[in-house]
């Protein structure tokens, strides 16, 4: 249904965010601001000080402290709940608190509930913990695989055999976290007569995890009511992992008979919230002499930490359809293995599998370019999926919806003055300076297929279970008797501006201005339209979330138009139409329901379950990103300075260009952090060495290099408004683009993230020693 001719449209305009005024005034309503139930008691969590140990607890001294309501230990948790279900079988069951054995530093051992936080924290220190140390496993290479699957598309062995050049390299991506400003928060209130738990938490989805938490609690889905706050201090994936604390606090509320609240502090967050997986990838790539990529073979070892925590091993499979990246290679294979280590469990983290995949693939392209004597940009161009091939089916099953990858590359080369950057780098090297240029071309998937995780099962195993597919979202649009418009979302925004864009979409459908639309983004599983796929992840809002909003608004518009036609006035103001719908139902067209409210659900097409050959369209839309980066390295200190950075994105139709740029800048900040600053570091005993912001370094605004952003728009034929996700691409591309530039400056291939000054300085030392040895020889 098109917008009427001559009517002002709002989608595609840089409308200012409606969310910002309250935030700038300090009037946002975050999790810790909420007082949803009176007289809530406060919780403090006793955590393991060792990475691996048998534990026994004695809470007697804590229970004697005045003001303490009670203590729940891991043994209580095991008695009152079930292990969390996960995507694969694990030899180690995961409960909301350690049961008999602690498996990482910071793991919850018990929860203490007291009248206020001060007493709770004092009492937590009085819980006596007896440790029987066990040997920790920190190095994933030393861990035994708990899951292994191999996939073959085409004949990789034959393709590698006929290749003129084969690049074989091992790549390591460390564990890191996206570190939101706001930490976890939970308030739980058990209703004993109803047998129902109500939990307020800054959970972001996916709401598949609602069922995981309900299963752990032994409750039907309707007996676990989740509510999210109006505002969130960021998440970037991390807050999907708050639900184990909902279970822990929910059990405490149930057993102790009082509402319980808990707010995580920064030390707890760094030690025990969630982090990206670590991945070691052995990659083989075959090329012809003229640069055609003919084969890719991955061998991925995935470190998920101490437990397989849902939705893992999703990080390993989320990018499965895009194993070939942006390239038209036909023969692809991978072996996937999952290991457990005595470190923080993994979970959603911005990019979710993208940084891990593309670091290996795009580093390989750069290494191959040097060995073949072909410029990296030219090597990429020779292998990019051509525009005329769209929609393009990858060997492993993804359906790339639209895009002109070569045009994006050309635009990035033009904006960066690529030839000049290369010339400047050569001139600088002649002067003894360390200057390098890097490139990255990545496909940015969005709108995850809820069935891709079942690739962890064989086709036979999948056939014995309920098929999983698609990605659906719900929304509601209501017009009240005075013509006021209210929208309810199920996308749990974490700062992206969903309310702003939803208002733009509804304004276009109903012929009003965005400021006339009120959008409620706080989710309530008892009243908000939602699905198991609901939530804020995989950059799904612009595709499927907006589709649900538009569908609900169109249902209302159809009814509005029908009432106007019935009353004989096609221009009747919406307020008068609403008045008729609410106040004069007998005057409505025959058979029409009173009121002006619509609920709609929207699903992205083409997201079928994995097929019998293990192919899967793992995402519903695919953007494209080309980054060009230039760096200079201080030879005395190893410090890397990014001097130039260009990022060109094709995210289909831009619903709000201002917000799109904000997403690119935010993703870039996380990418720079992963490239130059951030990693979770453990010693051999499993002690966390980066346990505070003194040691876990993140970039601040002055640390971010200058960034030039541009967009090309190739609308997706598969989403409601042609939009694709844009929130994660730069997080996937920036780490490897910067690494490629550093490798180019150093003239060596063995660069690892993060490229901190001490690490680069060591590489400089190794290079100097090697040059000296060559001179001696």
XYZ file of C-alpha atoms in Angstrom:
777
model
C 0.000 0.000 0.000
C 1.748 3.160 -1.159
C 1.653 6.507 0.622
C -0.839 8.876 -0.969
C 0.584 11.176 -3.621
C 1.638 14.560 -2.291
C 1.728 13.409 1.317
C 4.891 14.229 3.257
C 6.913 11.121 4.013
C 9.164 10.552 6.995
C 11.016 7.295 6.397
C 14.437 8.048 4.929
C 14.807 11.377 6.723
C 17.276 12.193 9.484
C 14.645 12.793 12.141
C 16.184 13.587 15.528
C 15.882 10.884 18.177
C 12.854 11.195 20.433
C 14.753 9.211 23.060
C 17.425 11.823 23.623
C 15.754 14.649 25.517
C 15.070 12.566 28.608
C 18.585 11.127 28.497
C 20.215 14.547 28.124
C 18.151 15.882 31.022
C 19.198 12.977 33.213
C 15.615 11.758 33.301
C 16.057 8.352 31.679
C 14.484 5.404 33.493
C 17.039 2.640 33.700
C 16.831 -0.645 35.546
C 18.194 0.638 38.833
C 15.786 3.594 38.743
C 12.769 1.316 38.906
C 10.910 0.554 42.136
C 8.331 -1.864 40.731
C 7.455 -3.487 44.051
C 7.588 -1.963 47.533
C 9.922 -3.147 50.258
C 12.202 -5.200 48.043
C 15.120 -6.869 49.772
C 18.629 -6.638 48.399
C 20.913 -9.394 47.171
C 24.670 -9.820 47.114
C 26.359 -12.730 45.400
C 29.157 -14.855 46.798
C 31.537 -15.647 43.959
C 34.327 -18.125 43.423
C 37.852 -16.909 43.965
C 39.331 -19.884 42.107
C 38.947 -20.939 38.481
C 38.405 -24.611 39.238
C 37.732 -26.155 42.632
C 35.386 -28.315 44.601
C 33.544 -26.005 46.998
C 31.569 -26.368 50.193
C 29.834 -23.481 51.916
C 28.851 -22.664 55.463
C 26.455 -19.684 55.637
C 25.938 -19.810 59.431
C 27.816 -16.603 60.237
C 26.004 -14.731 57.475
C 22.626 -15.928 58.729
C 23.432 -14.646 62.222
C 23.973 -11.091 60.956
C 20.989 -8.848 61.825
C 19.036 -7.851 58.736
C 19.767 -11.010 56.762
C 16.715 -12.774 55.382
C 18.447 -15.880 54.075
C 21.133 -17.505 51.930
C 20.742 -19.808 48.924
C 23.716 -21.952 47.978
C 24.443 -23.906 44.836
C 23.069 -27.028 46.504
C 19.765 -25.199 47.060
C 19.739 -24.105 43.431
C 20.282 -27.685 42.248
C 17.438 -28.888 44.476
C 14.997 -26.201 43.356
C 15.759 -25.878 39.634
C 16.985 -27.687 36.559
C 20.099 -27.182 34.426
C 19.750 -24.636 31.651
C 19.072 -26.260 28.276
C 21.561 -25.453 25.508
C 22.072 -26.065 21.810
C 24.390 -29.057 22.261
C 24.974 -31.708 24.871
C 27.586 -30.796 27.459
C 29.290 -32.955 30.062
C 28.993 -30.060 32.507
C 25.443 -29.029 33.500
C 24.938 -25.319 33.980
C 22.896 -24.024 36.917
C 22.374 -20.476 38.161
C 25.033 -21.139 40.827
C 27.907 -23.595 41.071
C 26.836 -27.016 42.317
C 29.724 -28.648 44.141
C 32.378 -27.417 41.709
C 33.296 -23.886 40.712
C 34.479 -23.578 37.123
C 35.588 -19.968 36.680
C 36.657 -17.009 38.786
C 33.534 -15.017 39.602
C 31.057 -17.869 39.251
C 28.124 -17.462 41.674
C 28.369 -19.809 44.667
C 25.519 -18.392 46.756
C 23.163 -15.449 47.005
C 22.607 -13.540 50.262
C 19.385 -11.566 50.756
C 19.202 -8.787 53.344
C 17.299 -5.650 54.225
C 19.737 -3.398 52.314
C 22.731 -3.770 50.016
C 25.212 -2.871 52.746
C 24.100 -5.685 55.029
C 23.913 -8.082 52.067
C 27.493 -7.331 51.047
C 28.743 -7.671 54.648
C 26.914 -10.956 55.022
C 28.314 -12.278 51.734
C 31.798 -11.841 53.143
C 30.789 -13.944 56.149
C 29.825 -16.969 54.052
C 32.644 -19.451 54.646
C 33.841 -21.147 51.460
C 36.105 -24.176 51.597
C 38.005 -24.724 48.336
C 39.598 -27.944 47.157
C 41.636 -26.697 44.173
C 41.513 -28.565 40.876
C 43.706 -28.181 37.806
C 42.263 -25.406 35.613
C 42.182 -25.465 31.820
C 42.724 -22.015 30.351
C 44.297 -22.749 26.965
C 41.604 -23.961 24.525
C 44.201 -26.006 22.667
C 44.635 -28.096 25.821
C 40.900 -28.673 26.246
C 38.973 -31.672 25.003
C 36.337 -30.958 22.365
C 32.758 -31.502 23.544
C 31.298 -30.913 20.089
C 32.579 -31.514 16.583
C 30.934 -31.282 13.163
C 32.408 -31.098 9.671
C 30.772 -29.569 6.594
C 31.750 -29.869 2.928
C 30.337 -27.858 0.037
C 31.844 -28.768 -3.312
C 35.207 -30.545 -3.613
C 37.720 -28.586 -1.576
C 40.477 -31.191 -1.838
C 40.349 -31.128 -5.631
C 40.200 -27.329 -5.744
C 43.206 -26.966 -3.449
C 45.129 -29.530 -5.486
C 44.718 -27.503 -8.673
C 45.410 -24.138 -7.019
C 48.626 -22.361 -7.996
C 49.051 -20.812 -4.544
C 47.754 -22.168 -1.257
C 47.826 -20.003 1.850
C 47.827 -21.941 5.133
C 47.756 -19.859 8.292
C 46.491 -20.027 11.866
C 44.590 -17.081 13.304
C 43.617 -16.341 16.887
C 40.848 -14.030 18.027
C 40.933 -13.422 21.795
C 37.979 -13.127 24.106
C 36.654 -9.622 24.694
C 33.450 -7.912 25.757
C 31.492 -4.936 24.464
C 31.192 -3.487 27.992
C 27.937 -1.476 28.221
C 27.867 1.508 30.577
C 24.979 -0.022 32.523
C 25.549 -3.414 34.134
C 22.957 -6.119 34.821
C 19.952 -5.454 37.027
C 17.153 -7.733 38.248
C 14.104 -7.405 40.497
C 12.172 -10.616 41.187
C 8.823 -11.044 42.921
C 7.392 -14.534 43.471
C 3.598 -14.810 43.724
C 3.126 -17.974 45.753
C -0.663 -18.386 45.414
C -0.395 -18.029 41.617
C 2.838 -19.998 41.343
C 4.171 -17.198 39.168
C 7.418 -15.230 38.969
C 7.468 -11.622 37.789
C 10.928 -10.328 36.907
C 12.013 -6.855 35.873
C 15.381 -6.926 34.136
C 17.386 -5.151 31.448
C 17.289 -8.250 29.278
C 17.623 -7.598 25.533
C 16.457 -10.906 24.022
C 16.376 -13.134 22.104
C 13.216 -14.347 23.786
C 14.102 -17.931 23.040
C 15.964 -17.479 26.324
C 12.691 -16.745 28.137
C 11.851 -20.402 27.574
C 15.327 -21.416 28.723
C 14.846 -19.576 32.033
C 11.303 -20.897 32.469
C 12.543 -24.442 31.879
C 15.273 -24.004 34.493
C 12.676 -22.767 36.988
C 10.298 -25.600 36.117
C 7.594 -23.126 35.082
C 5.228 -22.868 32.157
C 5.998 -19.881 29.960
C 3.008 -17.895 31.230
C 4.249 -18.325 34.797
C 7.434 -16.344 34.056
C 6.557 -12.731 33.327
C 9.481 -10.597 32.132
C 9.377 -6.805 31.985
C 12.120 -4.552 30.642
C 12.758 -0.908 31.619
C 12.040 2.050 29.311
C 15.743 2.862 28.872
C 18.930 0.854 28.648
C 22.531 1.883 29.158
C 23.641 -0.222 26.215
C 24.000 -3.935 25.785
C 25.600 -4.917 22.463
C 24.605 -8.505 23.112
C 25.912 -8.801 26.663
C 22.575 -8.446 28.442
C 21.194 -11.572 26.820
C 23.149 -13.344 29.555
C 21.329 -11.708 32.477
C 18.719 -14.485 32.617
C 20.733 -16.878 34.833
C 20.482 -14.142 37.466
C 16.716 -13.953 36.920
C 16.634 -17.634 37.814
C 18.923 -17.183 40.833
C 17.037 -14.169 42.207
C 13.698 -15.762 41.339
C 14.570 -18.802 43.429
C 15.632 -16.534 46.284
C 12.330 -14.654 46.143
C 10.397 -17.923 46.063
C 12.208 -19.552 48.968
C 12.480 -16.482 51.191
C 9.022 -15.093 50.472
C 10.094 -11.527 49.664
C 10.766 -9.510 46.500
C 14.504 -9.355 45.806
C 16.576 -6.877 43.801
C 20.195 -6.908 42.641
C 22.354 -4.556 40.614
C 25.644 -5.830 39.272
C 28.813 -3.804 39.829
C 31.610 -3.352 37.305
C 33.962 -5.876 38.895
C 31.241 -8.522 38.810
C 30.445 -7.629 35.229
C 33.998 -8.034 33.965
C 34.504 -11.308 35.817
C 31.195 -13.073 35.388
C 28.700 -11.541 32.947
C 29.533 -12.686 29.433
C 32.162 -12.306 26.739
C 32.710 -13.167 23.108
C 34.046 -16.588 22.292
C 37.722 -17.039 21.605
C 38.512 -18.732 18.320
C 41.563 -20.385 16.825
C 41.137 -20.877 13.078
C 43.395 -22.842 10.798
C 42.571 -21.648 7.313
C 43.597 -22.932 3.902
C 42.811 -20.898 0.804
C 43.640 -21.810 -2.764
C 44.209 -19.291 -5.575
C 45.009 -19.401 -9.244
C 48.009 -17.398 -10.435
C 45.736 -14.575 -11.585
C 44.118 -14.327 -8.162
C 40.900 -16.324 -8.390
C 39.934 -17.738 -4.988
C 39.032 -21.372 -5.713
C 38.783 -22.999 -2.276
C 38.422 -22.283 1.430
C 38.872 -24.735 4.268
C 38.363 -23.707 7.891
C 39.216 -25.583 11.053
C 37.651 -23.609 13.902
C 38.270 -24.254 17.598
C 35.724 -22.320 19.665
C 36.289 -21.485 23.342
C 32.893 -20.899 24.973
C 34.233 -20.643 28.517
C 33.168 -22.731 31.469
C 29.689 -23.732 30.263
C 27.712 -24.077 27.051
C 25.259 -21.316 27.833
C 22.299 -20.782 25.497
C 22.280 -19.742 22.721
C 25.781 -21.180 22.284
C 27.320 -22.610 20.206
C 25.493 -20.000 18.131
C 28.602 -17.807 17.748
C 30.157 -20.616 15.727
C 27.128 -21.111 13.472
C 25.613 -17.647 13.090
C 27.936 -16.853 10.152
C 27.717 -20.322 8.616
C 25.906 -19.179 5.497
C 28.632 -16.566 4.932
C 31.719 -18.805 5.191
C 32.669 -17.626 1.708
C 32.426 -13.984 2.767
C 31.892 -11.547 -0.091
C 33.588 -13.831 -2.601
C 32.259 -16.064 -5.376
C 34.255 -19.133 -4.320
C 32.371 -22.400 -4.854
C 34.318 -24.977 -2.830
C 34.158 -24.434 0.932
C 34.588 -26.695 3.950
C 34.830 -26.284 7.691
C 35.396 -28.338 10.801
C 33.794 -26.858 13.916
C 34.864 -27.834 17.419
C 33.713 -26.468 20.775
C 35.774 -26.638 23.962
C 35.226 -25.631 27.573
C 37.800 -23.681 29.582
C 37.789 -22.374 33.142
C 36.926 -18.857 32.053
C 33.855 -16.639 31.823
C 31.028 -18.227 29.771
C 30.446 -16.775 26.328
C 27.341 -15.281 24.788
C 26.076 -12.611 22.435
C 28.592 -9.861 21.722
C 28.386 -7.233 18.986
C 29.253 -8.851 15.686
C 28.526 -12.318 17.125
C 30.796 -14.571 15.097
C 31.610 -11.958 12.453
C 34.893 -10.684 13.939
C 36.030 -14.279 14.441
C 35.215 -15.333 10.865
C 36.456 -12.272 9.032
C 39.715 -11.922 10.908
C 40.862 -15.191 9.357
C 39.299 -14.687 5.933
C 40.372 -11.088 5.336
C 43.854 -11.618 6.762
C 44.168 -14.548 4.356
C 43.170 -12.323 1.439
C 45.846 -9.810 2.418
C 48.515 -12.497 2.786
C 47.527 -14.004 -0.562
C 47.717 -10.612 -2.259
C 51.315 -10.182 -1.114
C 52.313 -13.677 -2.218
C 50.616 -13.279 -5.597
C 52.005 -9.799 -6.164
C 48.504 -8.377 -6.603
C 47.222 -5.281 -4.831
C 44.741 -6.304 -2.073
C 41.990 -4.132 -3.541
C 42.463 -5.685 -6.954
C 42.469 -9.205 -5.491
C 39.204 -8.452 -3.725
C 37.672 -7.021 -6.903
C 38.509 -10.147 -8.895
C 36.643 -12.319 -6.414
C 33.644 -10.266 -5.263
C 30.185 -11.641 -5.956
C 29.014 -9.659 -9.021
C 25.961 -7.422 -8.824
C 24.254 -9.286 -11.650
C 24.366 -12.513 -9.607
C 22.061 -11.108 -6.906
C 20.173 -12.696 -5.220
C 23.178 -14.983 -4.766
C 23.176 -18.353 -3.032
C 26.444 -19.126 -1.246
C 27.859 -22.647 -1.139
C 26.817 -23.041 2.514
C 23.290 -21.748 1.919
C 23.034 -17.991 2.559
C 20.890 -15.996 0.150
C 22.582 -12.631 -0.399
C 19.638 -10.422 -1.236
C 21.101 -7.448 -3.105
C 24.159 -5.298 -3.521
C 26.830 -3.996 -5.842
C 29.978 -5.008 -3.999
C 32.343 -3.669 -6.652
C 30.659 -0.253 -6.523
C 31.127 -0.159 -2.742
C 34.781 -1.036 -3.183
C 35.224 1.684 -5.789
C 33.571 4.241 -3.506
C 35.815 3.292 -0.588
C 38.934 3.504 -2.764
C 37.812 6.887 -4.067
C 36.995 8.373 -0.660
C 40.218 7.097 0.879
C 42.346 8.185 -2.074
C 43.674 4.677 -1.982
C 46.373 5.138 -4.613
C 47.682 8.153 -2.703
C 47.669 6.182 0.572
C 49.729 3.449 -1.047
C 52.167 5.978 -2.498
C 52.483 7.779 0.836
C 53.183 4.493 2.578
C 55.982 3.644 0.145
C 57.529 7.096 0.515
C 57.332 6.862 4.305
C 59.041 3.465 4.303
C 61.870 4.874 2.239
C 62.269 7.442 5.021
C 62.388 4.672 7.647
C 58.832 5.156 8.935
C 56.404 2.297 9.521
C 53.268 3.111 7.543
C 50.767 0.581 6.242
C 47.418 0.355 4.441
C 44.751 -2.250 5.098
C 41.498 -3.290 3.476
C 38.509 -5.368 4.552
C 35.434 -6.453 2.588
C 32.751 -8.083 4.700
C 29.153 -9.183 4.298
C 27.044 -8.027 7.249
C 24.224 -10.503 7.930
C 21.121 -9.440 9.837
C 17.837 -11.019 10.981
C 19.089 -14.383 12.205
C 17.296 -17.546 11.166
C 16.152 -19.158 14.412
C 16.985 -22.523 12.858
C 20.680 -21.978 12.138
C 21.736 -23.201 15.575
C 20.349 -26.634 14.707
C 23.321 -27.070 12.368
C 25.028 -28.205 15.556
C 22.941 -31.361 15.073
C 23.232 -33.812 12.218
C 20.461 -33.982 9.647
C 19.285 -37.225 11.242
C 19.156 -35.624 14.685
C 17.277 -32.626 13.306
C 14.728 -34.852 11.642
C 13.783 -36.268 15.043
C 12.998 -32.844 16.518
C 10.649 -29.937 15.866
C 11.948 -27.929 12.871
C 13.136 -24.418 13.640
C 13.125 -21.600 11.120
C 12.339 -17.974 10.417
C 12.544 -14.784 12.428
C 9.242 -13.134 13.361
C 8.342 -10.031 15.334
C 5.143 -8.545 16.692
C 3.914 -4.995 17.202
C 0.704 -3.249 18.188
C -0.708 0.089 17.027
C -3.685 1.656 18.786
C -5.598 4.893 18.197
C -7.480 6.122 21.262
C -10.855 7.968 21.251
C -9.103 11.358 20.950
C -6.907 10.275 18.047
C -3.762 9.636 20.050
C -1.519 6.948 18.511
C 0.390 4.435 20.639
C 2.791 1.779 19.389
C 4.099 -1.166 21.399
C 7.365 -2.786 20.365
C 8.858 -6.193 21.114
C 12.375 -5.261 20.019
C 13.809 -4.178 23.426
C 16.028 -1.363 22.103
C 19.308 -0.724 23.882
C 19.926 2.798 22.597
C 19.570 2.427 18.814
C 16.553 4.698 18.392
C 13.793 2.171 17.698
C 11.149 4.529 19.050
C 12.187 7.239 16.590
C 12.091 5.002 13.522
C 8.859 3.292 14.559
C 7.218 6.727 14.839
C 8.462 7.596 11.341
C 7.012 4.388 9.907
C 3.622 4.842 11.594
C 3.524 8.503 10.609
C 3.883 7.542 6.953
C 1.152 4.929 7.196
C -1.386 7.049 9.092
C -0.615 10.413 7.521
C 0.551 12.248 10.615
C 3.818 13.616 12.008
C 6.184 11.411 14.061
C 5.729 13.616 17.117
C 2.054 12.591 17.136
C 3.038 8.976 17.740
C 3.906 7.597 21.183
C 6.103 4.511 21.082
C 6.453 2.257 24.121
C 9.617 0.193 23.956
C 9.465 -1.459 27.377
C 8.438 -5.065 26.884
C 6.048 -7.055 29.060
C 5.682 -10.713 28.113
C 2.147 -10.654 29.540
C 0.881 -7.820 27.324
C 3.327 -7.033 24.485
C 3.017 -8.914 21.195
C 6.182 -11.010 21.006
C 7.621 -14.209 19.588
C 10.513 -16.482 20.527
C 12.581 -14.415 18.095
C 11.727 -11.058 19.696
C 14.421 -8.842 21.076
C 17.393 -6.776 20.085
C 20.114 -8.773 18.356
C 21.412 -9.555 14.853
C 20.507 -5.993 13.752
C 16.978 -7.256 13.144
C 14.907 -4.157 13.893
C 15.278 -2.419 10.518
C 14.174 -5.557 8.695
C 11.712 -7.564 10.739
C 10.873 -5.150 13.609
C 9.944 -2.340 11.252
C 7.988 -4.840 9.165
C 5.778 -5.675 12.149
C 5.222 -1.997 12.956
C 4.314 -1.224 9.358
C 1.964 -4.221 9.158
C 0.102 -3.196 12.326
C -0.145 0.424 11.169
C -1.479 -0.700 7.793
C -4.192 -2.747 9.462
C -5.274 0.385 11.296
C -5.050 2.438 8.118
C -7.284 0.010 6.207
C -9.904 0.389 8.916
C -9.517 4.172 8.973
C -9.965 4.357 5.210
C -13.051 2.113 5.410
C -14.652 4.321 8.068
C -13.889 7.450 6.062
C -15.474 5.895 2.964
C -18.508 4.798 4.989
C -18.951 8.328 6.347
C -18.455 9.836 2.909
C -15.414 11.961 3.730
C -12.037 10.625 2.547
C -10.295 13.535 4.309
C -12.020 13.101 7.676
C -9.426 13.868 10.377
C -8.063 10.880 12.240
C -9.420 12.219 15.536
C -12.982 12.155 14.202
C -12.486 8.696 12.722
C -11.264 7.491 16.105
C -14.225 9.120 17.808
C -16.599 7.223 15.520
C -14.781 3.935 16.056
C -14.910 4.265 19.842
C -18.085 6.282 20.544
C -20.394 5.206 17.751
C -19.776 1.527 17.011
C -23.311 1.177 15.644
C -22.417 3.687 12.953
C -19.471 1.674 11.655
C -19.607 -0.331 8.423
C -21.484 -3.592 8.833
C -19.381 -6.317 10.397
C -16.573 -3.983 11.530
C -15.270 -4.371 15.086
C -15.308 -1.274 17.304
C -12.081 0.469 18.254
C -8.913 1.221 16.311
C -6.297 -1.264 17.460
C -4.244 -3.742 15.449
C -1.671 -6.358 16.324
C 0.529 -7.712 13.566
C 3.365 -10.173 13.211
C 5.928 -10.058 10.450
C 8.447 -12.675 9.365
C 11.308 -12.424 6.908
C 11.066 -14.894 4.004
C 13.622 -17.497 2.878
C 14.653 -18.538 6.386
C 14.008 -22.259 6.082
C 15.403 -24.893 8.441
C 18.798 -26.327 7.443
C 18.451 -28.802 4.598
C 19.666 -32.404 4.531
C 22.990 -31.249 3.055
C 23.526 -28.846 5.966
C 22.940 -25.717 3.936
C 21.152 -22.887 5.695
C 20.133 -19.314 5.001
C 21.453 -18.258 8.382
C 20.254 -14.652 8.009
C 17.426 -12.880 6.221
C 19.298 -9.859 4.859
C 22.914 -9.112 3.984
C 24.577 -5.723 3.893
C 28.086 -5.074 2.665
C 30.984 -3.098 4.126
C 34.312 -1.995 2.650
C 36.864 -0.438 4.985
C 40.166 1.187 4.035
C 42.593 1.984 6.819
C 46.022 3.600 7.070
C 48.256 3.370 10.142
C 51.614 4.575 11.319
C 53.585 2.734 13.997
C 55.979 4.425 16.413
C 59.136 2.344 16.049
C 60.296 3.325 19.542
C 57.146 2.328 21.444
C 55.087 0.143 19.115
C 52.090 2.449 19.402
C 49.705 2.193 16.453
C 48.085 5.380 15.193
C 45.227 5.100 12.723
C 45.739 8.079 10.440
C 42.985 7.499 7.890
C 39.826 5.409 7.962
C 37.009 5.127 5.428
C 34.004 2.853 5.834
C 31.432 2.430 3.054
C 28.211 0.548 3.846
C 25.350 -0.825 1.819
C 22.548 -1.494 4.288
C 19.737 -1.260 1.777
C 17.222 1.511 2.343
C 18.320 3.843 5.127
C 15.276 4.437 7.322
C 16.980 7.276 9.182
C 20.446 8.231 7.863
C 21.374 10.039 11.077
C 20.745 6.940 13.166
C 22.460 4.752 10.565
C 25.627 6.816 10.878
C 25.385 6.505 14.649
C 25.277 2.739 14.366
C 28.341 2.726 12.116
C 30.292 4.945 14.513
C 29.305 2.786 17.492
C 30.242 -0.419 15.717
C 33.520 1.182 14.666
C 34.308 2.086 18.287
C 33.852 -1.538 19.319
C 35.938 -2.660 16.358
C 38.761 -0.300 17.273
C 38.582 -1.579 20.838
C 38.971 -5.165 19.666
C 41.785 -4.188 17.306
C 43.933 -2.073 19.612
C 42.823 -2.367 23.234
C 40.594 -5.142 24.496
C 40.917 -8.759 25.598
C 40.085 -10.895 28.602
C 43.436 -12.055 29.928
C 43.894 -14.982 32.334
C 47.003 -16.400 33.946
C 47.807 -20.118 33.958
C 45.726 -20.609 37.129
C 42.657 -19.052 35.559
C 42.882 -15.788 37.486
C 41.402 -12.878 35.583
C 44.139 -10.316 34.966
C 41.799 -7.745 33.417
C 39.363 -7.563 36.313
C 38.839 -3.784 36.390
C 38.867 -0.887 33.958
C 42.413 -0.145 35.083
C 43.495 -3.320 33.286
C 40.701 -3.936 30.772
C 41.345 -1.011 28.458
C 38.651 0.380 26.181
C 38.823 3.286 23.754
C 37.310 6.575 24.862
C 36.081 9.246 22.462
C 39.521 10.920 22.085
C 41.068 7.518 21.297
C 38.906 6.969 18.223
C 40.593 7.795 14.916
C 39.020 10.052 12.297
C 36.292 8.187 10.408
C 34.722 8.921 7.034
C 31.403 7.111 6.483
C 29.446 6.784 3.268
C 26.485 4.723 2.115
C 25.256 3.066 -1.032
C 21.679 1.808 -0.998
C 20.592 -1.403 -2.696
C 17.160 -2.105 -1.200
C 16.568 -5.649 -0.040
C 13.755 -7.396 -1.916
C 13.075 -9.468 1.193
C 12.374 -6.855 3.887
C 9.314 -4.659 4.282
C 11.026 -1.349 3.532
C 14.153 -2.641 1.811
C 16.319 -2.061 4.881
C 19.110 -4.306 6.153
C 20.957 -4.300 9.445
C 23.777 -1.814 9.992
C 24.679 -2.140 13.674
C 27.436 -4.742 13.526
C 29.330 -4.437 10.242
C 32.048 -2.084 11.445
C 32.634 -4.283 14.496
C 33.324 -7.137 12.056
C 35.458 -5.159 9.615
C 37.511 -2.748 11.716
C 39.621 -5.289 13.655
C 40.884 -7.002 10.511
C 41.206 -3.807 8.452
C 43.460 -2.342 11.156
C 45.344 -5.635 11.503
C 45.926 -5.722 7.746
C 47.308 -2.186 7.866
C 49.617 -3.048 10.771
C 50.814 -6.203 9.005
C 51.478 -4.131 5.891
C 53.494 -1.614 7.912
C 55.531 -4.325 9.632
C 55.946 -6.471 6.545
C 54.969 -9.628 8.401
C 51.973 -11.923 8.653
C 51.908 -12.982 12.318
C 49.899 -10.151 13.873
C 47.395 -10.939 16.619
C 44.702 -8.947 18.361
C 44.725 -6.709 20.233
C 47.578 -4.781 18.646
C 48.622 -2.998 21.819
C 51.855 -1.034 21.908
C 53.766 -3.691 23.924
C 52.690 -6.459 21.538
C 53.644 -4.483 18.431
C 56.925 -3.460 20.057
C 57.731 -7.132 20.555
C 57.026 -7.767 16.880
C 59.337 -4.906 15.997
C 62.022 -6.487 18.140
C 61.548 -9.844 16.476
C 61.815 -8.205 13.054
C 64.993 -6.375 14.028
C 66.586 -9.583 15.319
C 65.606 -11.393 12.124
C 67.122 -8.643 9.962
C 70.330 -8.735 12.007
C 70.507 -12.504 11.620
C 70.023 -12.176 7.873
C 72.885 -9.698 7.693
C 75.162 -12.099 9.624
C 74.209 -14.958 7.313
